[in-house]
Coordinates of C-alpha atoms and ligand atoms in Angstrom, one line a residue:
X1 CA 23.8 -14.0 12.9
X2 CA 26.6 -15.9 11.1
X3 CA 26.0 -17.6 7.8
X4 CA 26.2 -20.9 9.2
X5 CA 23.5 -21.0 11.7
X6 CA 21.1 -19.0 9.2
X7 CA 17.7 -21.0 8.7
X8 CA 17.3 -22.1 5.1
X9 CA 15.5 -25.0 2.9
X10 CA 16.7 -28.2 3.7
X11 CA 16.5 -30.1 0.5
X12 CA 16.3 -29.2 -3.4
X13 CA 12.7 -30.6 -3.4
X14 CA 12.2 -28.4 -0.4
X15 CA 13.6 -25.5 -2.5
X16 CA 11.2 -26.2 -5.5
X17 CA 8.0 -26.6 -3.6
X18 CA 8.5 -23.6 -1.2
X19 CA 9.4 -21.5 -4.5
X20 CA 6.4 -22.7 -6.3
X21 CA 4.2 -22.4 -3.0
X22 CA 5.1 -18.5 -3.2
X23 CA 4.3 -18.3 -7.2
X24 CA 1.1 -20.3 -6.7
X25 CA -1.6 -18.5 -5.0
X26 CA -4.7 -16.2 -5.7
X27 CA -2.7 -14.9 -8.6
X28 CA -3.5 -18.4 -10.5
X29 CA -7.2 -18.6 -9.4
X30 CA -8.6 -15.5 -8.6
X31 CA -6.3 -12.8 -10.7
X32 CA -5.5 -14.9 -13.9
X33 CA -8.9 -16.2 -14.9
X34 CA -10.6 -12.9 -14.0
X35 CA -8.1 -10.6 -15.8
X36 CA -8.3 -13.1 -18.7
X37 CA -11.9 -13.2 -18.9
X38 CA -11.9 -9.2 -18.6
X39 CA -9.3 -8.8 -21.2
X40 CA -10.7 -10.9 -24.2
X41 CA -9.2 -14.3 -23.3
X42 CA -6.4 -15.8 -25.6
X43 CA -5.1 -12.5 -26.6
X44 CA -4.3 -11.7 -23.2
X45 CA -2.9 -14.9 -22.5
X46 CA -0.4 -14.6 -25.5
X47 CA 0.8 -11.1 -24.0
X48 CA 1.1 -12.7 -20.7
X49 CA 3.2 -15.3 -21.9
X50 CA 5.4 -13.3 -23.7
X51 CA 5.9 -11.1 -20.6
X52 CA 6.7 -14.1 -18.4
X53 CA 9.3 -15.4 -21.0
X54 CA 11.0 -12.1 -21.8
X55 CA 10.9 -10.4 -18.3
X56 CA 9.4 -12.4 -15.7
X57 CA 11.8 -15.4 -16.1
X58 CA 15.0 -13.7 -16.4
X59 CA 14.1 -11.3 -13.5
X60 CA 13.3 -14.2 -11.2
X61 CA 16.6 -16.0 -12.1
X62 CA 18.5 -12.4 -11.5
X63 CA 16.5 -11.9 -8.1
X64 CA 17.1 -15.3 -6.6
X65 CA 20.8 -15.3 -7.6
X66 CA 21.4 -12.1 -5.7
X67 CA 19.6 -13.5 -2.6
X68 CA 21.7 -16.4 -2.9
X69 CA 25.1 -14.7 -3.2
X70 CA 24.5 -12.4 -0.3
X71 CA 22.4 -14.8 2.1
X72 CA 20.6 -11.9 3.5
X73 CA 17.3 -10.4 3.5
X74 CA 16.1 -8.1 0.7
X75 CA 17.6 -4.8 2.4
X76 CA 21.1 -6.3 3.6
X77 CA 21.7 -8.0 0.3
X78 CA 22.3 -4.7 -1.6
X79 CA 24.9 -3.7 1.2
X80 CA 26.7 -7.1 0.6
X81 CA 26.6 -7.1 -3.2
X82 CA 26.7 -3.6 -4.1
X83 CA 30.1 -1.7 -4.4
X84 CA 30.9 0.3 -1.2
X85 CA 29.7 3.7 -2.7
X86 CA 26.6 2.4 -4.1
X87 CA 24.5 1.2 -1.1
X88 CA 21.8 3.2 -2.4
X89 CA 20.5 0.1 -4.2
X90 CA 19.1 -1.2 -1.0
X91 CA 16.1 1.0 -1.8
X92 CA 14.8 -1.9 -3.8
X93 CA 14.6 -3.9 -0.5
X94 CA 12.8 -1.2 1.2
X95 CA 10.5 -1.1 -1.8
X96 CA 9.7 -4.5 -1.6
X97 CA 9.0 -4.2 2.2
X98 CA 6.3 -1.7 1.5
X99 CA 5.0 -3.6 -1.6
X100 CA 4.6 -6.8 0.5
X101 CA 2.6 -4.7 3.2
X102 CA 0.3 -3.3 0.3
X103 CA 0.1 -6.7 -1.3
X104 CA -0.6 -8.4 2.1
X105 CA -3.3 -5.8 3.0
X106 CA -5.6 -6.8 0.2
X107 CA -4.5 -10.3 -0.4
X108 CA -5.2 -11.5 3.3
X109 CA -8.9 -10.1 2.8
X110 CA -9.3 -12.1 -0.3
X111 CA -8.1 -15.1 1.2
X112 CA -10.5 -14.5 4.1
X113 CA -13.6 -14.3 1.6
X114 CA -12.2 -17.7 0.4
X115 CA -12.0 -19.2 4.0
X116 CA -15.6 -18.1 4.3
X117 CA -16.7 -19.2 1.2
X118 CA -15.6 -22.7 2.1
X119 CA -17.9 -23.0 5.0
X120 CA -20.8 -21.3 3.0
X121 CA -20.1 -24.2 0.2
X122 CA -20.4 -26.8 2.8
X123 CA -23.4 -25.2 4.6
X124 CA -25.2 -24.8 1.2
X125 CA -25.6 -21.2 1.6
X126 CA -24.5 -20.2 -1.7
X127 CA -26.1 -22.7 -3.7
X128 CA -28.0 -20.8 -6.3
X129 CA -28.0 -20.5 -10.1
X130 CA -28.6 -17.0 -10.2
X131 CA -25.4 -14.9 -10.6
X132 CA -27.7 -12.0 -9.1
X133 CA -28.4 -13.6 -6.0
X134 CA -24.8 -15.2 -5.5
X135 CA -23.9 -11.3 -6.2
X136 CA -26.2 -10.2 -3.2
X137 CA -24.7 -12.7 -0.9
X138 CA -21.1 -11.7 -1.8
X139 CA -22.2 -8.0 -1.4
X140 CA -23.4 -8.9 1.9
X141 CA -20.4 -10.3 3.4
X142 CA -17.8 -7.5 1.9
X143 CA -20.4 -4.8 3.3
X144 CA -20.1 -6.5 6.8
X145 CA -17.0 -4.4 8.6
X146 CA -17.0 -7.3 11.4
X147 CA -17.2 -10.4 9.5
X148 CA -14.5 -8.7 6.7
X149 CA -12.0 -8.3 9.5
X150 CA -12.9 -11.4 11.2
X151 CA -12.0 -13.6 8.2
X152 CA -9.0 -11.4 7.4
X153 CA -7.5 -11.5 11.1
X154 CA -7.9 -15.6 10.9
X155 CA -6.0 -15.9 7.9
X156 CA -3.2 -13.6 9.3
X157 CA -3.4 -15.7 12.4
X158 CA -2.9 -18.6 10.6
X159 CA -0.1 -17.6 8.3
X160 CA 1.6 -15.6 11.1
X161 CA 1.9 -18.8 13.1
X162 CA 3.4 -20.8 10.5
X163 CA 5.9 -18.0 9.7
X164 CA 7.1 -17.9 13.3
X165 CA 8.1 -21.6 13.0
X166 CA 10.7 -20.5 10.5
X167 CA 12.0 -21.2 6.9
X168 CA 12.7 -25.2 7.3
X169 CA 10.0 -25.9 9.8
X170 CA 7.4 -23.6 8.9
X171 CA 7.4 -22.5 5.1
X172 CA 9.0 -25.6 3.7
X173 CA 7.4 -28.2 5.9
X174 CA 3.8 -26.6 4.9
X175 CA 4.7 -26.4 1.1
X176 CA 5.6 -29.9 1.2
X177 CA 2.1 -31.1 2.4
X178 CA 0.0 -28.6 0.8
X179 CA 1.5 -28.5 -2.9
X180 CA 0.9 -32.3 -3.9
X181 CA -2.7 -31.8 -2.3
X182 CA -3.4 -28.8 -4.6
X183 CA -2.5 -30.5 -7.9
X184 CA -4.7 -33.3 -7.0
X185 CA -7.9 -31.1 -6.0
X186 CA -7.1 -28.8 -9.3
X187 CA -7.2 -32.1 -11.6
X188 CA -10.4 -33.3 -10.1
X189 CA -11.7 -29.8 -11.1
X190 CA -10.5 -30.0 -14.6
X191 CA -12.1 -33.4 -15.2
X192 CA -15.5 -32.1 -14.0
X193 CA -15.3 -29.1 -16.0
X194 CA -14.2 -30.7 -19.2
X195 CA -16.6 -33.6 -19.1
X196 CA -19.6 -31.2 -19.1
X197 CA -21.8 -30.8 -22.6
X198 CA -20.9 -27.5 -23.9
X199 CA -17.3 -27.2 -22.6
X200 CA -15.7 -26.7 -26.0
X201 CA -16.7 -22.8 -25.9
X202 CA -14.6 -22.3 -22.8
X203 CA -11.5 -23.9 -24.4
X204 CA -12.0 -21.8 -27.5
X205 CA -12.3 -18.7 -25.4
X206 CA -9.0 -19.4 -23.6
X207 CA -7.1 -20.7 -26.6
X208 CA -7.9 -18.6 -29.7
X209 CA -6.6 -15.0 -29.5
X210 CA -8.4 -11.7 -30.4
X211 CA -5.7 -9.5 -30.9
X212 CA -7.9 -6.5 -31.4
X213 CA -8.6 -6.3 -27.4
X214 CA -4.9 -5.6 -26.7
X215 CA -4.5 -1.9 -25.5
X216 CA -1.6 -0.4 -23.7
X217 CA -3.4 -0.8 -20.3
X218 CA -4.0 -4.3 -20.9
X219 CA -0.1 -4.6 -21.8
X220 CA 0.4 -3.1 -18.5
X221 CA -2.0 -5.3 -16.6
X222 CA -0.2 -8.6 -18.5
X223 CA 2.9 -7.2 -17.2
X224 CA 1.8 -6.5 -13.6
X225 CA 0.3 -10.1 -13.6
X226 CA 3.6 -11.6 -14.6
X227 CA 5.4 -9.9 -11.7
X228 CA 2.7 -10.8 -9.3
X229 CA 2.6 -14.6 -10.7
X230 CA 6.1 -15.2 -10.3
X231 CA 6.5 -13.0 -6.9
X232 CA 9.2 -11.0 -8.5
X233 CA 10.2 -7.2 -8.3
X234 CA 9.7 -7.0 -4.8
X235 CA 12.5 -8.8 -2.9
X236 CA 10.5 -12.1 -2.4
X237 CA 12.7 -14.3 -4.7
X238 CA 15.5 -12.4 -3.5
X239 CA 14.5 -13.6 0.2
X240 CA 13.8 -17.3 -0.9
X241 CA 17.1 -17.1 -3.0
X242 CA 19.0 -16.3 0.2
X243 CA 17.3 -19.8 1.7
X244 CA 18.4 -21.8 -1.6
X245 CA 21.3 -24.5 -1.1
X246 CA 24.5 -23.6 -2.5
X247 CA 24.1 -26.4 -5.2
X248 CA 20.8 -25.3 -6.4
X249 CA 20.8 -24.8 -10.1
X250 CA 19.0 -21.4 -10.2
X251 CA 18.3 -20.9 -13.9
X252 CA 16.6 -24.7 -13.9
X253 CA 15.0 -24.1 -10.5
X254 CA 13.3 -20.6 -11.8
X255 CA 12.3 -22.4 -15.2
X256 CA 10.4 -25.2 -13.4
X257 CA 8.6 -23.1 -10.9
X258 CA 7.7 -20.7 -14.0
X259 CA 6.4 -23.5 -15.9
X260 CA 4.6 -25.2 -13.1
X261 CA 2.9 -21.9 -12.1
X262 CA 1.7 -21.4 -15.6
X263 CA 0.3 -25.0 -15.8
X264 CA -1.6 -24.0 -12.4
X265 CA -2.8 -21.0 -14.1
X266 CA -4.1 -22.8 -17.3
X267 CA -5.4 -25.7 -15.3
X268 CA -7.4 -23.1 -13.3
X269 CA -8.7 -21.7 -16.4
X270 CA -9.5 -25.2 -17.7
X271 CA -11.4 -25.7 -14.5
X272 CA -13.4 -22.6 -14.7
X273 CA -14.2 -21.5 -18.2
X274 CA -15.6 -24.4 -19.7
X275 CA -18.0 -24.7 -16.8
X276 CA -18.9 -21.0 -17.3
X277 CA -19.6 -21.5 -20.9
X278 CA -21.5 -24.8 -20.5
X279 CA -23.8 -23.0 -18.2
X280 CA -24.3 -20.1 -20.3
X281 CA -22.5 -17.4 -17.8
X282 CA -20.5 -14.5 -18.9
X283 CA -16.8 -15.0 -18.6
X284 CA -16.1 -11.1 -18.1
X285 CA -17.2 -10.9 -14.8
X286 CA -14.0 -9.3 -13.2
X287 CA -13.0 -9.9 -10.0
X288 CA -16.5 -11.2 -9.0
X289 CA -15.7 -14.1 -11.1
X290 CA -14.6 -16.3 -8.4
X291 CA -17.3 -15.3 -5.6
X292 CA -20.5 -14.9 -7.9
X293 CA -20.0 -16.7 -11.1
X294 CA -18.4 -19.6 -9.6
X295 CA -21.2 -20.5 -6.9
X296 CA -23.9 -20.1 -9.4
X297 CA -21.7 -22.4 -12.3
X298 CA -21.1 -25.1 -9.7
X299 CA -24.6 -25.0 -8.4
X300 CA -25.8 -25.7 -11.6
X301 CA -24.0 -28.7 -12.1
X302 CA -24.5 -32.2 -10.8
X303 CA -22.3 -32.8 -7.5
X304 CA -22.3 -29.1 -7.4
X305 CA -21.6 -28.8 -3.4
X306 CA -18.8 -31.0 -3.4
X307 CA -17.2 -29.5 -6.3
X308 CA -17.8 -25.9 -5.3
X309 CA -16.2 -27.0 -1.6
X310 CA -13.3 -28.3 -3.4
X311 CA -12.8 -25.5 -5.3
X312 CA -12.8 -23.0 -2.4
X313 CA -10.4 -25.5 -0.3
X314 CA -8.1 -25.3 -3.4
X315 CA -8.1 -21.6 -3.6
X316 CA -7.3 -21.5 0.5
X317 CA -4.5 -24.0 0.0
X318 CA -3.0 -22.0 -2.5
X319 CA -3.1 -18.6 -0.9
X320 CA -1.2 -19.9 2.1
X321 CA 2.3 -20.7 0.4
X322 CA 2.1 -17.0 -1.4
X323 CA 1.2 -15.4 2.0
X324 CA 3.9 -17.0 3.9
X325 CA 6.5 -15.7 1.3
X326 CA 4.9 -12.3 1.2
X327 CA 5.5 -12.5 5.1
X328 CA 8.8 -13.5 4.7
X329 CA 10.2 -10.3 3.1
X330 CA 9.5 -8.1 6.2
X331 CA 10.0 -10.7 8.6
X332 CA 13.7 -11.2 7.4
X333 CA 14.4 -7.6 7.2
X334 CA 13.0 -7.0 10.7
X335 CA 14.6 -9.8 12.3
X336 CA 18.1 -9.5 10.6
X337 CA 18.5 -5.6 10.7
X338 CA 16.9 -4.9 14.0
X339 CA 17.9 -8.4 15.9
X340 CA 14.2 -8.6 17.0
X341 CA 14.1 -12.5 16.9
X342 CA 11.8 -14.3 14.5
X343 CA 9.0 -14.3 16.8
X344 CA 8.7 -10.7 17.5
X345 CA 9.5 -9.7 13.9
X346 CA 6.6 -12.0 12.7
X347 CA 4.4 -10.2 15.5
X348 CA 5.3 -6.6 14.2
X349 CA 4.8 -7.8 10.6
X350 CA 1.1 -9.1 11.3
X351 CA 0.2 -6.1 13.1
X352 CA 1.6 -3.7 10.5
X353 CA -0.4 -5.8 8.0
X354 CA -3.5 -5.9 10.1
X355 CA -3.5 -2.1 10.4
X356 CA -2.7 -1.4 6.5
X357 CA -5.5 -4.1 5.8
X358 CA -8.0 -2.6 7.8
X359 CA -8.9 0.1 5.0
X360 CA -8.8 -2.6 2.3
X361 CA -11.0 -5.0 4.1
X362 CA -13.5 -2.2 4.9
X363 CA -13.6 -1.1 1.1
X364 CA -17.2 -2.0 0.7
X365 CA -18.2 -0.6 3.8
X366 CA -16.8 2.0 5.9
X367 CA -13.9 3.2 3.6
X368 CA -15.8 2.8 0.5
X369 CA -16.0 6.6 -0.3
X370 CA -12.1 6.8 0.5
X371 CA -10.9 7.1 -3.2
X372 CA -7.8 8.1 -4.7
X373 CA -7.6 8.1 -8.6
X374 CA -10.9 6.9 -8.4
X375 CA -9.9 3.6 -6.4
X376 CA -10.8 2.5 -3.0
X377 CA -8.2 1.5 -0.7
X378 CA -8.5 -2.0 -1.7
X379 CA -8.1 -1.3 -5.4
X380 CA -5.4 1.3 -4.9
X381 CA -3.3 -1.2 -2.9
X382 CA -3.6 -3.8 -5.7
X383 CA -2.9 -1.3 -8.6
X384 CA 0.1 0.4 -6.6
X385 CA 1.6 -2.6 -5.8
X386 CA 1.2 -4.9 -9.1
X387 CA 1.2 -2.2 -11.8
X388 CA 3.8 0.4 -10.2
X389 CA 5.8 -1.1 -7.5
X390 CA 6.7 -4.5 -9.0
X391 CA 7.7 -3.3 -12.3
X392 CA 9.9 -0.7 -10.8
X393 CA 11.6 -3.0 -8.5
X394 CA 11.9 -5.3 -11.7
X395 CA 13.6 -2.2 -13.7
X396 CA 15.8 -1.6 -10.8
X397 CA 16.8 -5.2 -10.3
X398 CA 17.7 -5.4 -14.0
X399 CA 19.7 -2.2 -13.9
X400 CA 21.6 -3.5 -10.8
X401 CA 22.4 -6.8 -12.1
X402 CA 23.1 -5.8 -16.0
X403 CA 25.0 -2.5 -15.5
X404 CA 26.9 -2.7 -11.9
X405 CA 26.8 -6.5 -10.8
X406 CA 28.2 -7.4 -14.3
X407 CA 28.6 -10.6 -16.4
X408 CA 31.6 -12.3 -14.8
X409 CA 29.8 -12.4 -11.3
X410 CA 26.5 -13.4 -12.7
X411 CA 28.2 -16.2 -14.6
X412 CA 29.8 -17.3 -11.6
X413 CA 26.9 -17.4 -9.3
X414 CA 24.5 -18.9 -11.8
X415 CA 27.1 -21.3 -12.8
X416 CA 27.5 -22.5 -9.1
X417 CA 31.3 -21.4 -9.2
X418 CA 32.1 -23.5 -12.2
X419 CA 30.2 -26.7 -11.2
X420 CA 27.4 -26.0 -14.1
X421 CA 28.4 -25.7 -17.5
X422 CA 25.5 -23.2 -18.7
X423 CA 27.7 -20.1 -19.9
X424 CA 25.6 -19.8 -22.9
X425 CA 22.5 -19.8 -21.1
X426 CA 23.9 -17.1 -18.6
X427 CA 24.8 -15.1 -21.6
X428 CA 21.2 -15.1 -22.9
X429 CA 19.7 -14.2 -19.3
X430 CA 22.3 -11.7 -18.6
X431 CA 21.2 -9.9 -22.2
X432 CA 17.5 -10.1 -21.2
X433 CA 18.2 -8.6 -17.9
X434 CA 20.4 -5.7 -19.1
X435 CA 18.6 -4.8 -22.2
X436 CA 15.3 -6.2 -23.2
X437 CA 13.6 -6.4 -19.8
X438 CA 14.4 -2.9 -18.2
X439 CA 13.5 -1.3 -21.8
X440 CA 10.4 -3.3 -22.1
X441 CA 9.2 -2.7 -18.4
X442 CA 9.8 0.9 -18.9
X443 CA 7.9 1.2 -22.3
X444 CA 4.8 -0.8 -21.1
X445 CA 4.8 1.3 -17.8
X446 CA 5.0 4.6 -19.3
X447 CA 2.3 3.8 -22.0
X448 CA 0.0 1.8 -19.5
X449 CA 0.2 4.8 -17.2
X450 CA -0.6 7.3 -20.1
X451 CA 2.7 8.9 -19.7
X452 CA 3.4 8.9 -23.6
Ligands
LIG501 N1 2.8 -15.1 -6.7 C1 1.7 -15.2 -5.9 C2 0.2 -15.3 -6.3 O1 0.2 -15.5 -7.3 C3 1.5 -13.6 -5.0 C4 2.7 -13.0 -4.8 C5 3.3 -11.7 -5.3 C6 3.6 -13.6 -3.8 C7 4.4 -11.2 -4.7 C8 4.6 -12.9 -3.4 C9 5.2 -11.7 -4.0 O2 -0.7 -15.5 -5.7

């Protein structure tokens, strides 16, 4: 396939919403609030912010840049931008291929529960103010192997059909319609949550830090979340970068996406925590926050059914853009490297995810006792991808850009070949990518995994 006939995003706005669509997802609404709740609130938020600024944003810029420079999938990119003797760097792309499949395996299951909960919310099946009862309903869903697989496959079917349509007609077109809707729904929920009597305790929890709760394991969790949130360290931003327009200002676009993604996370926190506190529930409810605490909290408030339906609809919408970007990594690799054609590459990817997703979907039923390091398949896939593959991929991308690709070429690419006057900014990004990011990722990784 020649460069000119390659699919890509059609407008600058399209680039922005599609990239934001990748960043915004279950990470904002399921992971961010539950991890913040479980790790002490504002202290965790602070560490997460630092990780995002010093590591996340520079890696995102570097990754997107490589993709646009090569105009190729995550593996082939390194054959184009690395010196001839150093094609081994394409291991980054293959790690990304694996990470995408692992993330999709559990992500599609969580998205499936969300779809199921839209219907349960409308039907009034989860209208209980008792978190115990809500917990039992959730346990009933995840313990049912057929229901679990059904919802997961439905999600894969929907996102798979969109991905087949291509980059501009599939990914970009869907993101354009869904992202504005997402913001509207989120603002409605925030207004509702903040207007509840007793909402202030939730805001205090979210915004006043308790630094005592921050351990090395919490640092690794925050770093892993920063990678997961910005869809970096696994070739996803690289693949999207390859569809960026030639005149797109990459540092500016990445910064906007980071800020908008952060806003969605904070708004999700504002939609959830004040309500949780207002009705006297526990914030540190872990991953069950969304499926157990939320139904109880919403049922307790006036207009609960409506707001609960909006909440799950919003979450389902958010998951779509993120899943499309996850699917695009293997789809681009398979279709470009093996000349499969987009339809077949998409089909193979969906089948791979469905197979790998099966043990994850059945983690509360048939595969519950299948444990490695004490984790069931669902937890293992999450841990391996977020806390291991993404940070490792991040280190390798930094080392490649900082020590092989070099400053002059980075400045040319990020300055759009002289069209942008941003050399001081590029120097700052390059410094972070060359020294600060790889060293801090390595330190957090080794500490968090208790290796020193
Ligand atoms: N950023 C997405 C989210 O927050 C998840 C994701 C991770 C998407 C990695 C693509 C790549 O839900």
